[in-house]
Amino acid sequence: MTYIGIDNGLSGALVALSDQAGLPPIAMIPMPTRGKAKGNEVDALAIYEWICSIAPLVDLTVILETPGKHSPGAQALCS
């Protein structure tokens, strides 16, 4: 099994880890972004393509830990 961790946000990153203890990361990249009129935004297509390149024939289960309603991280999650 491969675990994919995503630290969301423009300065976040993605990592793919094996379920076998002690192995180095399978792959990792900074959060892909693309320019827009004012600043940058996360490139969702690039994230999708990266995930498919890591585990192209595997069922994918996504677990999202949402911050509390008044958490400072809630605003970052929305970005």
Rosetta silent file (secondary structure, phi, psi, omega in degrees, C-alpha in Angstrom):
SEQUENCE: MTYIGIDNGLSGALVALSDQAGLPPIAMIPMPTRGKAKGNEVDALAIYEWICSIAPLVDLTVILETPGKHSPGAQALCS
SCORE:     score description
SCORE:     0.000 S_00000001
   1 L     0.000  144.392  177.336    0.000    0.000    0.000 S_00000001
   2 E  -115.677  131.463  175.666    1.155    3.516   -0.738 S_00000001
   3 E  -102.234  134.880  177.149    0.209    6.473    1.441 S_00000001
   4 E  -117.233  120.505  178.182    0.109    9.921   -0.116 S_00000001
   5 E  -103.549  136.667 -179.933    0.363   12.902    2.200 S_00000001
   6 E  -127.002  117.807  172.148   -0.617   16.373    1.053 S_00000001
   7 E   -93.871   99.912 -172.517    0.295   19.528    2.949 S_00000001
   8 L   -68.655  167.210 -179.723   -2.169   21.866    1.259 S_00000001
   9 L   107.444  162.143 -176.476   -1.520   25.490    0.441 S_00000001
  10 L   -63.229  -27.741  179.518    0.731   27.286   -2.008 S_00000001
  11 L  -104.980   19.125 -179.733    3.853   26.500   -0.001 S_00000001
  12 L   -80.607 -164.629 -178.621    2.799   22.910    0.762 S_00000001
  13 E  -159.184  169.982  176.656    4.129   19.646   -0.627 S_00000001
  14 E  -127.801  144.533  177.836    3.189   16.084   -1.539 S_00000001
  15 E  -142.285  143.101  174.604    4.852   12.848   -0.438 S_00000001
  16 E  -114.288  127.154 -177.014    4.262    9.183   -1.224 S_00000001
  17 E  -123.005  146.864  174.929    5.224    6.696    1.488 S_00000001
  18 E   -81.818  155.887  175.703    5.338    2.908    1.603 S_00000001
  19 L   -82.858    0.006  177.124    3.492    0.999    4.294 S_00000001
  20 L   -90.734  122.593 -176.345    6.739   -0.870    5.017 S_00000001
  21 L   -61.970  143.328  173.169    8.568    0.683    7.970 S_00000001
  22 L    88.276   -7.202  179.283   12.027    2.119    7.473 S_00000001
  23 L   -82.981  147.586  176.764   11.869    2.728    3.720 S_00000001
  24 L   -70.350  166.089  177.459   12.655    6.181    2.343 S_00000001
  25 L   -55.948  142.870  177.271    9.880    8.188    0.669 S_00000001
  26 L   -69.704  -45.153  179.933    8.807    6.819   -2.708 S_00000001
  27 E  -161.753  152.713  174.701    8.475   10.317   -4.171 S_00000001
  28 E  -154.882  145.669  179.711    7.992   13.888   -3.030 S_00000001
  29 E  -145.626  153.301  170.324    7.457   17.249   -4.713 S_00000001
  30 E   -66.855  158.141 -179.876    6.690   20.830   -3.695 S_00000001
  31 L   -57.995  122.720  177.503    3.059   21.820   -4.198 S_00000001
  32 L   -69.824  134.489  178.752    2.550   22.401   -7.941 S_00000001
  33 E  -131.278  164.551  174.664    1.247   25.884   -8.642 S_00000001
  34 E  -141.005  150.556 -178.645    0.372   27.936  -11.685 S_00000001
  35 E   -73.038  149.828  171.890    0.182   31.649  -12.211 S_00000001
  36 L  -138.715 -176.425 -173.577   -3.089   33.525  -12.428 S_00000001
  37 L   -52.737  -45.244  179.934   -4.009   37.179  -12.760 S_00000001
  38 L  -123.589   91.917  176.538   -3.161   37.986   -9.140 S_00000001
  39 L    91.716 -146.554 -177.825   -0.556   35.611   -7.713 S_00000001
  40 E  -126.367  165.592  172.942   -0.594   31.816   -7.911 S_00000001
  41 E  -141.078  158.692  178.155   -3.017   28.976   -7.321 S_00000001
  42 E   -66.118  135.614  179.868   -2.625   25.253   -6.662 S_00000001
  43 L   -92.077   92.422 -176.077   -2.454   23.272   -9.914 S_00000001
  44 H   -62.355  -36.376  179.106   -5.013   20.500   -9.268 S_00000001
  45 H   -64.373  -41.218  178.033   -4.344   18.808  -12.619 S_00000001
  46 H   -64.424  -36.712  176.804   -0.625   18.526  -11.837 S_00000001
  47 H   -64.720  -47.381  178.590   -1.475   16.983   -8.441 S_00000001
  48 H   -57.752  -46.793 -179.673   -3.796   14.467  -10.103 S_00000001
  49 H   -63.632  -37.685  178.073   -1.147   13.552  -12.688 S_00000001
  50 H   -65.123  -45.700  178.826    1.489   13.128   -9.952 S_00000001
  51 H   -60.371  -43.694  178.889   -0.787   10.839   -7.938 S_00000001
  52 H   -63.750  -32.139  178.986   -1.540    8.770  -11.066 S_00000001
  53 H   -72.904  -24.590  179.081    2.186    8.448  -11.780 S_00000001
  54 H   -81.432  -46.162 -174.619    2.758    7.061   -8.268 S_00000001
  55 L  -138.775   70.594 -172.645   -0.121    4.585   -8.142 S_00000001
  56 L   -69.406  -25.699 -175.094   -1.780    4.371  -11.584 S_00000001
  57 L  -116.590   25.364 -175.414   -3.600    1.063  -11.079 S_00000001
  58 L  -114.693  140.480  172.991   -4.526    1.284   -7.426 S_00000001
  59 L   -62.439  144.294 -176.241   -7.848    2.195   -5.857 S_00000001
  60 L  -115.065  129.304  173.591   -7.544    5.526   -4.115 S_00000001
  61 L  -117.986  129.507 -178.132   -8.996    6.390   -0.731 S_00000001
  62 L  -112.293  131.019  175.701   -8.765    9.979    0.444 S_00000001
  63 L  -120.958  122.425 -178.390   -8.978   10.970    4.101 S_00000001
  64 L  -113.530  122.492  174.452   -9.203   14.684    4.840 S_00000001
  65 L   -93.421  111.783 -178.712   -8.669   16.016    8.318 S_00000001
  66 L   -91.401  140.909  177.689  -10.565   19.270    8.507 S_00000001
  67 L   -72.489  163.438  176.798   -9.599   21.896   11.063 S_00000001
  68 L   -61.355  161.251 -176.108  -12.101   23.139   13.615 S_00000001
  69 L   -55.533  -38.419 -176.024  -14.526   25.878   12.591 S_00000001
  70 L  -106.758   16.796 -179.886  -12.552   28.632   14.320 S_00000001
  71 L   -72.948  144.084  175.500   -9.099   27.180   13.734 S_00000001
  72 H   -60.186  -25.937 -179.714   -6.481   29.441   12.095 S_00000001
  73 H   -74.572  -14.639 -178.570   -5.937   26.569    9.640 S_00000001
  74 H   -62.677  -39.769  178.881   -9.519   26.772    8.387 S_00000001
  75 H   -66.259  -40.398  178.307   -8.698   29.788    6.222 S_00000001
  76 H   -63.872  -38.925  179.481   -5.646   28.017    4.759 S_00000001
  77 H   -61.798  -37.986 -179.691   -7.763   24.972    3.955 S_00000001
  78 H   -68.908  -22.990 -178.923  -10.159   27.150    1.973 S_00000001
  79 L   -75.797    0.000    0.000   -7.323   28.528   -0.158 S_00000001
